[in-house]
CSV table of C-alpha atoms in Angstrom, one decimal:
chain,number,residue,atom,x,y,z
A,1,UNK,CA,133.7,-54.6,-152.9
A,2,UNK,CA,132.4,-51.1,-152.3
A,3,UNK,CA,133.7,-51.2,-148.7
A,4,UNK,CA,137.2,-52.3,-150.0
A,5,UNK,CA,137.2,-49.4,-152.5
A,6,UNK,CA,136.3,-46.9,-149.8
A,7,UNK,CA,139.1,-48.3,-147.7
A,8,UNK,CA,141.6,-48.0,-150.6
A,9,UNK,CA,140.4,-44.5,-151.4
A,10,UNK,CA,140.9,-43.4,-147.8
A,11,UNK,CA,144.4,-44.9,-147.8
A,12,UNK,CA,145.3,-43.2,-151.1
A,13,UNK,CA,144.0,-39.8,-149.9
A,14,UNK,CA,146.1,-39.9,-146.7
A,15,UNK,CA,149.2,-41.0,-148.7
A,16,UNK,CA,148.8,-38.1,-151.1
A,17,UNK,CA,148.3,-35.6,-148.2
A,18,UNK,CA,151.4,-37.0,-146.5
A,19,UNK,CA,153.5,-36.6,-149.6
A,20,UNK,CA,152.3,-33.0,-150.1
A,21,UNK,CA,153.1,-32.2,-146.5
A,22,UNK,CA,156.7,-33.6,-146.7
A,23,UNK,CA,157.2,-31.8,-150.0
A,24,UNK,CA,156.1,-28.6,-148.5
A,25,UNK,CA,158.4,-28.9,-145.5
A,26,UNK,CA,161.3,-29.8,-147.8
A,27,UNK,CA,160.6,-26.8,-150.0
A,28,UNK,CA,160.3,-24.5,-147.0
A,29,UNK,CA,163.6,-25.7,-145.6
A,30,UNK,CA,165.3,-25.2,-149.0
A,31,UNK,CA,163.9,-21.6,-149.3
A,32,UNK,CA,164.9,-20.8,-145.7
A,33,UNK,CA,168.5,-22.1,-146.3
A,34,UNK,CA,168.8,-20.3,-149.6
A,35,UNK,CA,167.6,-17.0,-148.0
A,36,UNK,CA,170.2,-17.3,-145.3
A,37,UNK,CA,173.0,-17.9,-147.9
A,38,UNK,CA,171.8,-15.1,-150.1
A,39,UNK,CA,171.4,-12.3,-147.5
A,40,UNK,CA,174.7,-13.1,-145.7
A,41,UNK,CA,173.0,-13.7,-142.3
A,42,UNK,CA,174.8,-15.7,-139.7
A,43,UNK,CA,174.4,-19.4,-139.1
A,44,UNK,CA,174.7,-20.1,-135.4
A,45,UNK,CA,175.5,-23.6,-134.2
A,46,UNK,CA,173.5,-25.0,-131.3
A,47,UNK,CA,174.8,-28.0,-129.3
A,48,UNK,CA,174.9,-30.0,-132.5
A,49,UNK,CA,177.4,-29.2,-135.2
A,50,UNK,CA,176.8,-26.9,-138.2
A,51,UNK,CA,178.8,-28.4,-141.0
A,52,UNK,CA,178.6,-26.5,-144.3
A,53,UNK,CA,180.5,-27.6,-147.4
A,54,UNK,CA,184.2,-27.5,-146.7
A,55,UNK,CA,183.9,-28.3,-143.0
A,56,UNK,CA,184.8,-31.7,-141.7
A,57,UNK,CA,183.6,-33.5,-138.5
A,58,UNK,CA,186.2,-36.2,-138.9
A,59,UNK,CA,189.4,-34.2,-138.5
A,60,UNK,CA,191.4,-33.6,-135.3
A,61,UNK,CA,189.6,-30.2,-134.8
A,62,UNK,CA,186.2,-31.8,-134.5
A,63,UNK,CA,182.9,-30.2,-135.6
A,64,UNK,CA,182.1,-26.5,-135.3
A,65,UNK,CA,179.7,-26.6,-132.3
A,66,UNK,CA,179.2,-25.2,-128.8
A,67,UNK,CA,180.8,-28.2,-127.0
A,68,UNK,CA,183.8,-27.9,-129.3
A,69,UNK,CA,184.0,-24.1,-128.8
A,70,UNK,CA,184.1,-24.6,-125.0
A,71,UNK,CA,187.0,-27.0,-125.3
A,72,UNK,CA,188.8,-24.6,-127.6
A,73,UNK,CA,188.5,-21.7,-125.2
A,74,UNK,CA,189.9,-23.6,-122.2
A,75,UNK,CA,193.6,-23.0,-121.6
A,76,UNK,CA,193.8,-20.5,-124.5
A,77,UNK,CA,195.1,-16.9,-124.3
A,78,UNK,CA,191.4,-16.0,-124.8
A,79,UNK,CA,190.5,-17.7,-121.5
A,80,UNK,CA,193.2,-15.7,-119.7
A,81,UNK,CA,191.9,-12.4,-121.1
A,82,UNK,CA,188.3,-13.3,-120.1
A,83,UNK,CA,189.5,-14.2,-116.6
A,84,UNK,CA,191.1,-10.8,-116.3
A,85,UNK,CA,187.7,-9.2,-116.5
A,86,UNK,CA,187.2,-10.4,-112.9
A,87,UNK,CA,183.9,-12.2,-113.2
A,88,UNK,CA,185.2,-15.7,-112.3
A,89,UNK,CA,187.2,-16.0,-109.1
A,90,UNK,CA,190.6,-17.5,-109.3
A,91,UNK,CA,190.6,-21.3,-109.2
A,92,UNK,CA,186.9,-21.5,-110.3
A,93,UNK,CA,186.0,-23.0,-113.7
A,94,UNK,CA,185.3,-20.5,-116.5
A,95,UNK,CA,182.1,-22.3,-117.5
A,96,UNK,CA,179.2,-23.2,-115.3
A,97,UNK,CA,177.9,-21.9,-112.0
A,98,UNK,CA,178.2,-18.1,-111.9
A,99,UNK,CA,180.7,-18.2,-114.8
A,100,UNK,CA,180.3,-17.9,-118.5
A,101,UNK,CA,178.2,-19.8,-121.1
A,102,UNK,CA,178.8,-20.1,-124.9
A,103,UNK,CA,175.8,-18.1,-126.2
A,104,UNK,CA,176.6,-18.3,-129.9
A,105,UNK,CA,178.8,-20.1,-132.3
A,106,UNK,CA,179.0,-18.9,-135.9
A,107,UNK,CA,180.5,-21.2,-138.5
A,108,UNK,CA,181.7,-19.4,-141.7
A,109,UNK,CA,184.6,-19.5,-144.1
A,110,UNK,CA,186.0,-16.1,-143.2
A,111,UNK,CA,189.4,-16.6,-145.0
A,112,UNK,CA,188.0,-17.8,-148.3
A,113,UNK,CA,190.0,-21.0,-148.3
A,114,UNK,CA,187.2,-23.6,-148.0
A,115,UNK,CA,187.1,-24.8,-144.3
A,116,UNK,CA,185.0,-22.8,-141.9
A,117,UNK,CA,186.2,-20.7,-139.0
A,118,UNK,CA,184.5,-20.9,-135.6
A,119,UNK,CA,183.3,-17.5,-134.1
A,120,UNK,CA,182.6,-18.0,-130.4
A,121,UNK,CA,180.8,-15.5,-128.2
A,122,UNK,CA,180.5,-15.8,-124.4
A,123,UNK,CA,178.2,-14.2,-121.9
A,124,UNK,CA,177.5,-14.0,-118.2
A,125,UNK,CA,176.1,-11.9,-115.5
A,126,UNK,CA,173.7,-9.0,-115.9
A,127,UNK,CA,173.1,-6.7,-118.8
A,128,UNK,CA,175.9,-4.3,-119.6
A,129,UNK,CA,178.7,-6.7,-118.9
A,130,UNK,CA,181.2,-7.5,-121.7
A,131,UNK,CA,180.5,-10.4,-124.0
A,132,UNK,CA,183.9,-11.6,-125.0
A,133,UNK,CA,184.3,-13.3,-128.3
A,134,UNK,CA,187.0,-15.0,-130.4
A,135,UNK,CA,187.7,-16.6,-133.8
A,136,UNK,CA,189.2,-20.1,-134.0
A,137,UNK,CA,190.7,-21.7,-137.1
A,138,UNK,CA,191.1,-25.4,-137.6
A,139,UNK,CA,194.3,-27.2,-138.4
A,140,UNK,CA,195.9,-30.6,-137.8
A,141,UNK,CA,196.3,-29.8,-134.1
A,142,UNK,CA,192.7,-28.8,-133.6
A,143,UNK,CA,191.0,-25.4,-133.2
A,144,UNK,CA,193.5,-22.7,-132.8
A,145,UNK,CA,192.9,-19.1,-131.5
A,146,UNK,CA,193.3,-16.5,-134.2
A,147,UNK,CA,191.7,-13.4,-132.9
A,148,UNK,CA,189.8,-12.3,-129.8
A,149,UNK,CA,188.2,-9.2,-128.1
A,150,UNK,CA,187.5,-9.5,-124.4
A,151,UNK,CA,186.4,-6.1,-123.0
A,152,UNK,CA,183.5,-5.2,-125.2
A,153,UNK,CA,179.7,-5.8,-125.1
A,154,UNK,CA,178.7,-6.7,-128.6
A,155,UNK,CA,176.3,-8.6,-130.9
A,156,UNK,CA,177.8,-10.3,-133.9
A,157,UNK,CA,176.8,-11.2,-137.4
A,158,UNK,CA,178.7,-12.1,-140.6
A,159,UNK,CA,178.3,-9.9,-143.7
A,160,UNK,CA,180.4,-10.3,-146.9
A,161,UNK,CA,183.0,-12.5,-145.2
A,162,UNK,CA,183.5,-10.1,-142.3
A,163,UNK,CA,182.5,-10.4,-138.7
A,164,UNK,CA,180.3,-7.3,-137.9
A,165,UNK,CA,180.5,-6.1,-134.3
A,166,UNK,CA,177.7,-3.9,-133.0
A,167,UNK,CA,178.1,-2.4,-129.6
A,168,UNK,CA,176.0,0.2,-127.6
A,169,UNK,CA,176.9,3.9,-127.4
A,170,UNK,CA,175.6,6.4,-125.0
A,171,UNK,CA,174.9,10.1,-124.4
A,172,UNK,CA,175.7,11.5,-120.9
A,173,UNK,CA,173.2,10.3,-118.3
A,174,UNK,CA,171.6,7.5,-120.4
A,175,UNK,CA,170.9,4.2,-118.6
A,176,UNK,CA,172.7,1.1,-119.8
A,177,UNK,CA,169.4,-0.4,-120.8
A,178,UNK,CA,168.7,2.1,-123.4
A,179,UNK,CA,171.5,3.3,-125.6
A,180,UNK,CA,170.7,6.1,-128.0
A,181,UNK,CA,173.1,4.8,-130.7
A,182,UNK,CA,175.5,2.0,-131.6
A,183,UNK,CA,179.0,1.6,-132.8
A,184,UNK,CA,179.8,-0.7,-135.8
A,185,UNK,CA,183.1,-2.4,-136.5
A,186,UNK,CA,184.3,-5.1,-138.9
A,187,UNK,CA,186.9,-7.8,-138.5
A,188,UNK,CA,188.0,-9.3,-141.7
A,189,UNK,CA,190.9,-11.4,-143.0
A,190,UNK,CA,193.5,-9.3,-144.7
A,191,UNK,CA,195.4,-12.3,-146.2
A,192,UNK,CA,197.6,-12.7,-143.1
A,193,UNK,CA,195.7,-11.8,-140.0
A,194,UNK,CA,192.2,-10.8,-138.9
A,195,UNK,CA,192.1,-7.0,-138.8
A,196,UNK,CA,189.7,-4.6,-137.1
A,197,UNK,CA,188.3,-1.5,-138.7
A,198,UNK,CA,185.6,0.9,-137.4
A,199,UNK,CA,182.8,2.8,-139.1
A,200,UNK,CA,182.7,5.4,-136.3
A,201,UNK,CA,186.1,7.1,-136.3
A,202,UNK,CA,188.8,8.2,-138.8
A,203,UNK,CA,191.7,5.9,-139.6
A,204,UNK,CA,194.2,8.3,-138.0
A,205,UNK,CA,195.6,6.5,-134.9
A,206,UNK,CA,198.9,8.5,-134.6
A,207,UNK,CA,199.8,9.9,-131.2
A,208,UNK,CA,202.1,13.0,-130.9
A,209,UNK,CA,203.7,13.3,-127.5
A,210,UNK,CA,206.8,15.2,-126.3
A,211,UNK,CA,208.1,17.5,-123.6
A,212,UNK,CA,205.3,19.9,-124.3
A,213,UNK,CA,202.8,17.1,-123.6
A,214,UNK,CA,200.4,15.2,-125.7
A,215,UNK,CA,199.5,17.4,-128.7
A,216,UNK,CA,197.6,15.0,-130.9
A,217,UNK,CA,195.5,11.8,-130.5
A,218,UNK,CA,194.6,10.9,-134.1
A,219,UNK,CA,192.8,14.0,-135.3
A,220,UNK,CA,191.9,15.1,-131.7
A,221,UNK,CA,193.7,18.0,-129.9
A,222,UNK,CA,193.8,16.8,-126.2
A,223,UNK,CA,195.1,20.2,-124.9
A,224,UNK,CA,192.2,22.4,-126.2
A,225,UNK,CA,189.2,20.3,-127.0
A,226,UNK,CA,186.0,19.2,-125.1
A,227,UNK,CA,184.1,15.9,-124.7
A,228,UNK,CA,181.8,16.9,-127.6
A,229,UNK,CA,184.9,17.4,-129.8
A,230,UNK,CA,186.1,13.9,-128.8
A,231,UNK,CA,182.7,12.4,-129.8
A,232,UNK,CA,182.9,14.1,-133.2
A,233,UNK,CA,186.4,12.6,-133.7
A,234,UNK,CA,185.9,9.1,-132.3
A,235,UNK,CA,182.1,8.7,-132.7
A,236,UNK,CA,179.6,8.3,-129.8
A,237,UNK,CA,181.3,6.9,-126.7
A,238,UNK,CA,180.6,3.4,-125.3
A,239,UNK,CA,180.3,5.0,-121.8
A,240,UNK,CA,180.0,8.5,-120.4
A,241,UNK,CA,179.8,9.0,-116.7
A,242,UNK,CA,181.1,11.0,-113.7
A,243,UNK,CA,184.0,9.7,-111.6
A,244,UNK,CA,184.5,12.0,-108.7
A,245,UNK,CA,185.5,15.3,-110.2
A,246,UNK,CA,186.1,13.8,-113.6
A,247,UNK,CA,184.0,13.0,-116.6
A,248,UNK,CA,185.1,9.6,-118.0
A,249,UNK,CA,184.5,8.9,-121.7
A,250,UNK,CA,185.3,5.4,-123.0
A,251,UNK,CA,185.3,4.0,-126.6
A,252,UNK,CA,185.5,0.3,-125.8
A,253,UNK,CA,186.1,-0.9,-129.4
A,254,UNK,CA,189.1,1.4,-129.7
A,255,UNK,CA,190.5,0.5,-126.3
A,256,UNK,CA,190.4,4.2,-125.4
A,257,UNK,CA,189.5,6.0,-122.2
A,258,UNK,CA,189.7,9.8,-121.8
A,259,UNK,CA,189.1,11.5,-118.4
A,260,UNK,CA,188.0,15.1,-118.7
A,261,UNK,CA,188.3,17.6,-115.8
A,262,UNK,CA,187.5,21.2,-115.0
A,263,UNK,CA,189.2,22.8,-112.1
A,264,UNK,CA,187.1,26.0,-112.5
A,265,UNK,CA,184.0,24.2,-111.3
A,266,UNK,CA,181.6,23.7,-114.3
A,267,UNK,CA,180.5,20.2,-115.3
A,268,UNK,CA,183.6,18.5,-116.9
A,269,UNK,CA,181.2,16.7,-119.3
A,270,UNK,CA,180.2,20.1,-120.7
A,271,UNK,CA,181.9,22.2,-123.3
A,272,UNK,CA,184.2,23.5,-120.5
A,273,UNK,CA,185.7,20.1,-119.8
A,274,UNK,CA,189.3,19.5,-120.9
A,275,UNK,CA,191.4,16.3,-121.0
A,276,UNK,CA,193.2,15.3,-117.8
A,277,UNK,CA,194.5,11.8,-118.8
A,278,UNK,CA,194.3,9.3,-121.7
A,279,UNK,CA,194.5,5.5,-121.4
A,280,UNK,CA,195.0,2.9,-124.1
A,281,UNK,CA,194.6,-0.6,-122.9
A,282,UNK,CA,194.8,-4.3,-123.9
A,283,UNK,CA,194.1,-6.0,-127.2
A,284,UNK,CA,191.4,-3.6,-128.1
A,285,UNK,CA,193.8,-0.7,-128.3
A,286,UNK,CA,196.4,-2.8,-130.1
A,287,UNK,CA,193.8,-3.9,-132.7
A,288,UNK,CA,192.7,-0.3,-133.2
A,289,UNK,CA,196.2,0.6,-134.3
A,290,UNK,CA,197.2,3.3,-131.8
A,291,UNK,CA,200.9,4.2,-132.2
A,292,UNK,CA,203.1,7.1,-131.2
A,293,UNK,CA,205.3,8.8,-133.8
A,294,UNK,CA,208.3,6.9,-132.3
A,295,UNK,CA,206.5,3.5,-132.8
A,296,UNK,CA,205.3,2.9,-129.2
A,297,UNK,CA,202.1,0.8,-129.1
A,298,UNK,CA,200.2,-1.5,-126.9
A,299,UNK,CA,201.4,-5.1,-127.6
A,300,UNK,CA,205.0,-4.3,-128.5
A,301,UNK,CA,207.6,-6.3,-126.6
A,302,UNK,CA,209.5,-4.9,-123.6
A,303,UNK,CA,212.7,-5.3,-125.5
A,304,UNK,CA,211.4,-3.1,-128.4
A,305,UNK,CA,210.3,-0.5,-126.0
A,306,UNK,CA,213.7,-0.3,-124.3
A,307,UNK,CA,215.4,0.0,-127.6
A,308,UNK,CA,213.2,3.0,-128.4
A,309,UNK,CA,213.5,4.6,-125.0
A,310,UNK,CA,216.7,3.3,-123.4
A,311,UNK,CA,216.5,6.0,-120.7
A,312,UNK,CA,213.0,5.1,-119.6
A,313,UNK,CA,212.6,5.4,-115.8
A,314,UNK,CA,210.7,2.8,-113.6
A,315,UNK,CA,208.1,4.5,-111.4
A,316,UNK,CA,205.0,3.7,-109.4
A,317,UNK,CA,201.9,5.4,-110.8
A,318,UNK,CA,198.5,5.5,-109.1
A,319,UNK,CA,196.1,3.0,-110.7
A,320,UNK,CA,198.8,1.5,-112.9
A,321,UNK,CA,201.4,0.2,-110.5
A,322,UNK,CA,205.0,0.0,-111.7
A,323,UNK,CA,205.5,1.5,-115.1
A,324,UNK,CA,208.2,2.8,-117.4
A,325,UNK,CA,208.0,6.6,-117.8
A,326,UNK,CA,209.0,7.2,-121.4
A,327,UNK,CA,208.5,11.0,-121.8
A,328,UNK,CA,208.5,13.7,-119.1
A,329,UNK,CA,207.9,17.4,-119.0
A,330,UNK,CA,208.8,20.2,-116.6
A,331,UNK,CA,206.6,20.1,-113.5
A,332,UNK,CA,204.0,22.7,-112.5
A,333,UNK,CA,205.3,26.2,-112.0
A,334,UNK,CA,206.6,26.4,-108.4
A,335,UNK,CA,207.3,22.6,-108.3
A,336,UNK,CA,210.7,21.2,-108.7
A,337,UNK,CA,211.3,18.3,-111.0
A,338,UNK,CA,209.3,16.7,-113.9
A,339,UNK,CA,205.9,15.1,-114.5
A,340,UNK,CA,205.2,12.1,-116.7
A,341,UNK,CA,203.7,12.6,-120.2
A,342,UNK,CA,203.8,9.1,-121.6
A,343,UNK,CA,204.1,5.9,-119.5
A,344,UNK,CA,203.9,2.2,-120.3
A,345,UNK,CA,202.9,-0.7,-118.2
A,346,UNK,CA,204.6,-4.1,-118.9
A,347,UNK,CA,202.9,-7.4,-118.4
A,348,UNK,CA,204.2,-10.8,-119.6
A,349,UNK,CA,207.0,-9.2,-121.5
A,350,UNK,CA,204.9,-6.8,-123.5
A,351,UNK,CA,203.2,-3.4,-123.2
A,352,UNK,CA,199.6,-3.9,-122.1
A,353,UNK,CA,198.7,-0.3,-121.3
A,354,UNK,CA,199.8,3.3,-122.2
A,355,UNK,CA,198.9,6.2,-120.0
A,356,UNK,CA,199.2,9.9,-121.1
A,357,UNK,CA,198.9,12.8,-118.7
A,358,UNK,CA,197.6,16.1,-120.1
A,359,UNK,CA,197.8,19.4,-118.3
A,360,UNK,CA,194.5,19.8,-116.4
A,361,UNK,CA,192.5,22.9,-117.0
A,362,UNK,CA,193.7,25.8,-115.1
A,363,UNK,CA,197.2,24.4,-114.4
A,364,UNK,CA,200.4,25.8,-115.8
A,365,UNK,CA,203.7,24.1,-116.7
A,366,UNK,CA,207.2,25.4,-117.0
A,367,UNK,CA,209.0,25.3,-120.4
């Protein structure tokens, strides 16, 4: 009898311990999940689906997951933009081998309508390469591309219903491993589309350009200001580096590249540097909202552009190929003819790059 009692006591003790352990794990999981919801941190999907309330695994879109994200990327406009980065050779698959992997999937209701959207980030190669990312929305046809950014290296999170994009920023001479600062942007649903806004620069994206050259780029004076002045206007650049006799400054999240020069000899990255050329490129420039006073912008159709500038001249420009020259100015003193001020490159029926030439330091123009 005593032996039987000891046996029952042992069994009872282990049962109680097991129940306590299960309860503790359940409570911990609840607290962890509640903390994630309360602080707005991201929920990343692994190979299995993350399905919060409002998401359905049974619809035609399928679950929000890494395998689903890969399928959504293939044959989308986003895939085309990623391929243009030149990492994957033509004819090779985008995923696998030396190509890309889906490093993160974030499932959140970004439009406040119930179902979740699928934020998908890709990665490849070594440090410093862009990490393209996109937002997909589900409908009766499946997951549809709603927004993407291809040429930026970023880490993502979700705060207060917005995707927060954090990208590195550098001072001159800093290695890519060790940025001294970061740029922050937010992509949020405005009721119609996903819209980009930045913490680092003013909201002024108006370009003033005419026969006297480019006189304004937002709040920046391209004809008289230095690289330090540009950093004060647009925030710390995503890249600063020499390129021959030029000092190239890039703000990747704004789709902006400014090449500074100094024909007098001093370092063009110094206070003596002055703007030689300005480039606005791809979806990043379009999302930043750059636009001339006449309405020219990256992303506008070729038909709209020709309506605005019916006399635009086709021309071959170094580094751009065939473009339409929209505005010209008198050429250098002693040179016959004109020189481009504003040019647009057309691809797939739309403007995909704007190039602005600014008088290099030490040069003079007629007129």
